XYZ file of C-alpha atoms in Angstrom:
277
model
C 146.950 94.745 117.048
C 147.019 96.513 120.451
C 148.488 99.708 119.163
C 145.194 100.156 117.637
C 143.654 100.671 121.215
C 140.622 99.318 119.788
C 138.020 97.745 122.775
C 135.220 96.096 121.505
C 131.867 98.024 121.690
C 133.182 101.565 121.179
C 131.766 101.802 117.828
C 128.296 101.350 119.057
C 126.263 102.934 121.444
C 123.365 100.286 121.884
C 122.001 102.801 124.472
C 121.985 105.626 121.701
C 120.431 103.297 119.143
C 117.402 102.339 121.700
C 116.824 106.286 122.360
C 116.979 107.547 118.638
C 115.661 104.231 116.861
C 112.795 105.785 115.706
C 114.619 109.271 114.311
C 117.502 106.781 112.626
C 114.783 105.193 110.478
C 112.926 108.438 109.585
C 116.668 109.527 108.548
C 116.942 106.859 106.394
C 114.071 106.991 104.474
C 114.692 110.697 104.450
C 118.280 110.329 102.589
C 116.102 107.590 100.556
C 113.656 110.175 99.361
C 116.467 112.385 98.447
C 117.040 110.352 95.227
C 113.783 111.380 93.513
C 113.443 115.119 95.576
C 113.420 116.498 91.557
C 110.013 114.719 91.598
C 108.809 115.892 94.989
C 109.224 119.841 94.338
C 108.020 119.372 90.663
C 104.866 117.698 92.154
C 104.692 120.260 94.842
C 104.615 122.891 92.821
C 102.873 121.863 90.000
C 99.973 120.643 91.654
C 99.058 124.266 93.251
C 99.881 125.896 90.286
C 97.384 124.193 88.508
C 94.928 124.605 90.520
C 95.283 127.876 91.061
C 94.432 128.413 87.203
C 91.779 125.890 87.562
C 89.785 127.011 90.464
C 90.936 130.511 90.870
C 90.983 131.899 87.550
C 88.038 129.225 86.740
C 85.374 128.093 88.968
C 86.639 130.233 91.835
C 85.785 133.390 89.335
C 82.899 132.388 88.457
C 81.820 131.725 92.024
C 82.930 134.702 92.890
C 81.599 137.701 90.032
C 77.925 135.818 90.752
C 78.202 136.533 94.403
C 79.535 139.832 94.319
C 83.374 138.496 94.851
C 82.353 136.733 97.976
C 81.158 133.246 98.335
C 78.452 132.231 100.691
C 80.765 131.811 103.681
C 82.206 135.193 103.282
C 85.396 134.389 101.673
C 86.994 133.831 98.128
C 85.812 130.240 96.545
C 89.263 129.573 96.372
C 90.290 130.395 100.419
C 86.944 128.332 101.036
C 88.829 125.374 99.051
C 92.435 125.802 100.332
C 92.111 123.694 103.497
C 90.585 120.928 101.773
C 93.051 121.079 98.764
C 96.125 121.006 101.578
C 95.008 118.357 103.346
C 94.777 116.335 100.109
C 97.828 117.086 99.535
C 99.160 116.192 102.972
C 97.564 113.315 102.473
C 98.328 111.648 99.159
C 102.169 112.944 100.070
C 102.306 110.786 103.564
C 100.305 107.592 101.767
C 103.630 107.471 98.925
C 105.717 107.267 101.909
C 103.836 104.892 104.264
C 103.076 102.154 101.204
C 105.655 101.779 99.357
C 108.516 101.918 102.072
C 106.779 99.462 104.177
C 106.217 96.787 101.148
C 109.927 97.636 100.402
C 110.870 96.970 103.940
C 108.937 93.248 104.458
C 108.628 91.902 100.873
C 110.601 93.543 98.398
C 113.968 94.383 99.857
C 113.436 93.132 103.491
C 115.520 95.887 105.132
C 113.230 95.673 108.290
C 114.196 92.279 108.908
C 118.141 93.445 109.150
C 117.291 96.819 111.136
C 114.921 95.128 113.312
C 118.429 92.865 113.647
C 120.032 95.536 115.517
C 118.973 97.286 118.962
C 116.185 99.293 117.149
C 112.894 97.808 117.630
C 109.674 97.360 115.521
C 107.764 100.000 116.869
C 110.812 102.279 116.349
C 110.546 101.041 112.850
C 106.543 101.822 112.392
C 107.519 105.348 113.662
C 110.290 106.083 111.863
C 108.558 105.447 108.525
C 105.742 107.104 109.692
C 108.117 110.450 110.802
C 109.690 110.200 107.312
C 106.271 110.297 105.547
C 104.851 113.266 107.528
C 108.252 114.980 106.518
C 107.286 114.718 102.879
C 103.804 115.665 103.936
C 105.009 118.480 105.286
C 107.416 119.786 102.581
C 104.118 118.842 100.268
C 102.153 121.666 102.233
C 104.710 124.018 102.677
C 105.597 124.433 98.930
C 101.661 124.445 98.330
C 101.309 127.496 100.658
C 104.315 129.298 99.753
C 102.085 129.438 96.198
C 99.169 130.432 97.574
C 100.848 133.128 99.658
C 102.388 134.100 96.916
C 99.638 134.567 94.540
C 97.863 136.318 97.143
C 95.004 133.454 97.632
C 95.353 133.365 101.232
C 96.538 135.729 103.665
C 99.820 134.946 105.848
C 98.113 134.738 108.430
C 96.462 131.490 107.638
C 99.696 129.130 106.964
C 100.421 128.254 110.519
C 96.832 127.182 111.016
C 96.209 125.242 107.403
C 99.404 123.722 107.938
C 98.379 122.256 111.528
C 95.078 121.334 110.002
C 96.485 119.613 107.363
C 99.350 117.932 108.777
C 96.955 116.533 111.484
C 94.914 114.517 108.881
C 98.530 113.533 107.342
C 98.949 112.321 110.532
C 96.081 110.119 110.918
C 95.845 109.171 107.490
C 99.306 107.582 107.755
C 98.894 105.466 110.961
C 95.615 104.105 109.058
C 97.733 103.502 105.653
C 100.590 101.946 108.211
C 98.262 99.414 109.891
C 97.152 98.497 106.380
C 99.731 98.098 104.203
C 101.681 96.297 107.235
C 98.864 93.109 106.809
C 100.023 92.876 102.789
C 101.439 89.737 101.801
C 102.264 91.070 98.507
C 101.582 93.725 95.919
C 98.545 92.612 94.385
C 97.847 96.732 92.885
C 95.697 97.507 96.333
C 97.534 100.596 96.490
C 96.019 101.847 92.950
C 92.629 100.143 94.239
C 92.892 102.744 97.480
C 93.293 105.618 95.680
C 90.735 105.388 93.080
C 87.999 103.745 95.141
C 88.768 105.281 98.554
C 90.911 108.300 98.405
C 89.284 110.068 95.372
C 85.422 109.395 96.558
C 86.361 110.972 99.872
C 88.181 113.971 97.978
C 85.210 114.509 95.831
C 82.562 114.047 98.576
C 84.068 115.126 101.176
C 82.698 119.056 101.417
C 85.901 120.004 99.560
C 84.506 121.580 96.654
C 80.727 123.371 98.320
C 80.099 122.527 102.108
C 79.190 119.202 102.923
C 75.382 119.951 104.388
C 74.565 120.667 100.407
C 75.558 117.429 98.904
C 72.609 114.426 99.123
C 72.168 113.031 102.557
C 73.018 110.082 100.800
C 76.646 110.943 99.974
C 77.076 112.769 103.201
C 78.667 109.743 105.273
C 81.425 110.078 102.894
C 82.469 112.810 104.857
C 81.648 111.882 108.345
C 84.033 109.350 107.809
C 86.740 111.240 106.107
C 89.830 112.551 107.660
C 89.219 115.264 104.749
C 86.385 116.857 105.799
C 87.055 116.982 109.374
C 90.800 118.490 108.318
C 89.234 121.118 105.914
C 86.337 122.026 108.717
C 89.008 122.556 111.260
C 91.486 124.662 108.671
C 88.604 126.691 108.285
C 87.809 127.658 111.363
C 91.444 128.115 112.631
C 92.260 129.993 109.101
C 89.306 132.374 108.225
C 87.080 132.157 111.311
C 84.286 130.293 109.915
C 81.691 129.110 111.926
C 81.916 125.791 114.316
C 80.117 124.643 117.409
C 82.814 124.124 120.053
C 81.135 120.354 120.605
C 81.837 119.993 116.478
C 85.067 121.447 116.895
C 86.199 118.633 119.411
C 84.566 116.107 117.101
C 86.844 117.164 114.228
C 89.606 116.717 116.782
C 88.599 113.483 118.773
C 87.996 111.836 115.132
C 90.974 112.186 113.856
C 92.915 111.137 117.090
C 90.608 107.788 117.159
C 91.833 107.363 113.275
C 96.126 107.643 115.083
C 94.844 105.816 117.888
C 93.100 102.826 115.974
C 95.732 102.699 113.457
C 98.586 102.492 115.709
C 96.892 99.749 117.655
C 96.459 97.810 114.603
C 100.234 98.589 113.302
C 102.609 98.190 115.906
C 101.342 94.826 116.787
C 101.191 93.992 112.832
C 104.927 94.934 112.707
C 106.548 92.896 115.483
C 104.620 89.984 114.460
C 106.189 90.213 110.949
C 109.517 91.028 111.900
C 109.531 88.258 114.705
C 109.131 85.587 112.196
């Protein structure tokens, strides 16, 4: 056995697996995601496709020819809609890969239990799932721009800044959707109960379709407390120019930061406390 030369520990780099723990996981889920990418670009694509027909060769044209081709903000119905539309998409994207990887990790598989076995810890766990969802988010967003681009609805010059807009609300949607599905005991259908009763209100009421000052005062909250609207206000502004207070601009900003802020706090302690059992 000493030919070998083998001395115990030179397969592992603990060190390496403390530094990257967070990147390994996101890797994982990445390679995980892999299996069903047929799904992902179909999704991608079809979903901007079809709305493209719907609100650009519908509503959007008849927006449009009754306001002499420009809508009340000064741009195309369907540019006014874009940011909105991408950070739904962002959105929904990065919720698929928060929920379902997380129940698979603590109840239905309980791979977290035998990573969290090794030298990565919980939080790199929380992170690396969270990495791995804004990856899909971002593919999401990228394949619904590259439409848009090319079917001329927005101008190249407004990717970089819908993406950012976009993938910020990703961002904060996912720590929220992390600190929640991390308190689930089981799957119970909450997931379906999210979308429909919290995801789609805030989609429809959110100032995604007409700005949000026009809706009832009533339904207005919606959007105040929507990662939507302040996502679509900010890819607005950044994309087209509309215009923003600077104080409302930082409000967009400093919102959805509290959202990553709260829903990390809530998380990362929700994860070590699981896997510590």
């Amino acid at each position: 056995m000493s030919d070998l030369n083998f001395k115990p520990g030179q397969a592992v780099d603990p060190q390496k697996a403390i530094r990257w723990g967070s990147l390994r996981v996101a890797e994982y889920r990445i390679y995980s995601m892999s299996k069903w990418m047929g799904s992902v670009i179909a999704y991608g694509l079809g979903n901007p496709v079809l709305y493209l027909v719907s609100i650009g060769l519908g509503i959007g044209a008849l927006v449009d020819a009754n306001s002499a081709g420009q809508s009340v903000l000064g741009v195309s119905y369907l540019q006014f809609v874009a940011p909105a539309l991408l950070a739904a998409a962002a959105i929904q994207g990065v919720m698929d890969e928060v929920t379902f990887p997380t129940m698979d990790g603590f109840i239905w598989d309980k791979l977290f239990y035998a990573i969290n076995a090794t030298s990565v810890s919980s939080y790199q766990i929380a992170n690396g799932v969270m990495l791995a969802a804004l990856a899909r988010g971002m593919f999401t967003v990228s394949l619904y721009l590259g439409v848009l681009v090319a079917f001329a609805a927005i101008p190249i010059s407004s990717v970089l800044p819908l993406l950012l807009s976009s993938m910020f609300a990703a961002w904060a949607w996912s720590t929220v959707m992390l600190a929640v599905t991390a308190r689930l005991e089981r799957d119970e259908g909450y997931f379906a109960i999210i979308g429909r009763f919290v995801i789609a209100p805030m989609f429809l009421f959110s100032g995604t379709f007409y700005p949000l000052q026009l809706m009832p005062i009533y339904l207005q909250p919606i959007g105040w407390i929507s990662p939507f609207w302040h996502s679509a206000e900010l890819g607005r502004t950044l994309s087209y120019g509309a215009a923003m207070e600077p104080a409302m601009f930082l409000v967009h900003i400093g919102y959805l930061l509290f959202l990553v802020v709260v829903g990390l706090a809530f998380a990362y302690p929700k994860f070590k406390q699981r896997l510590a059992k």
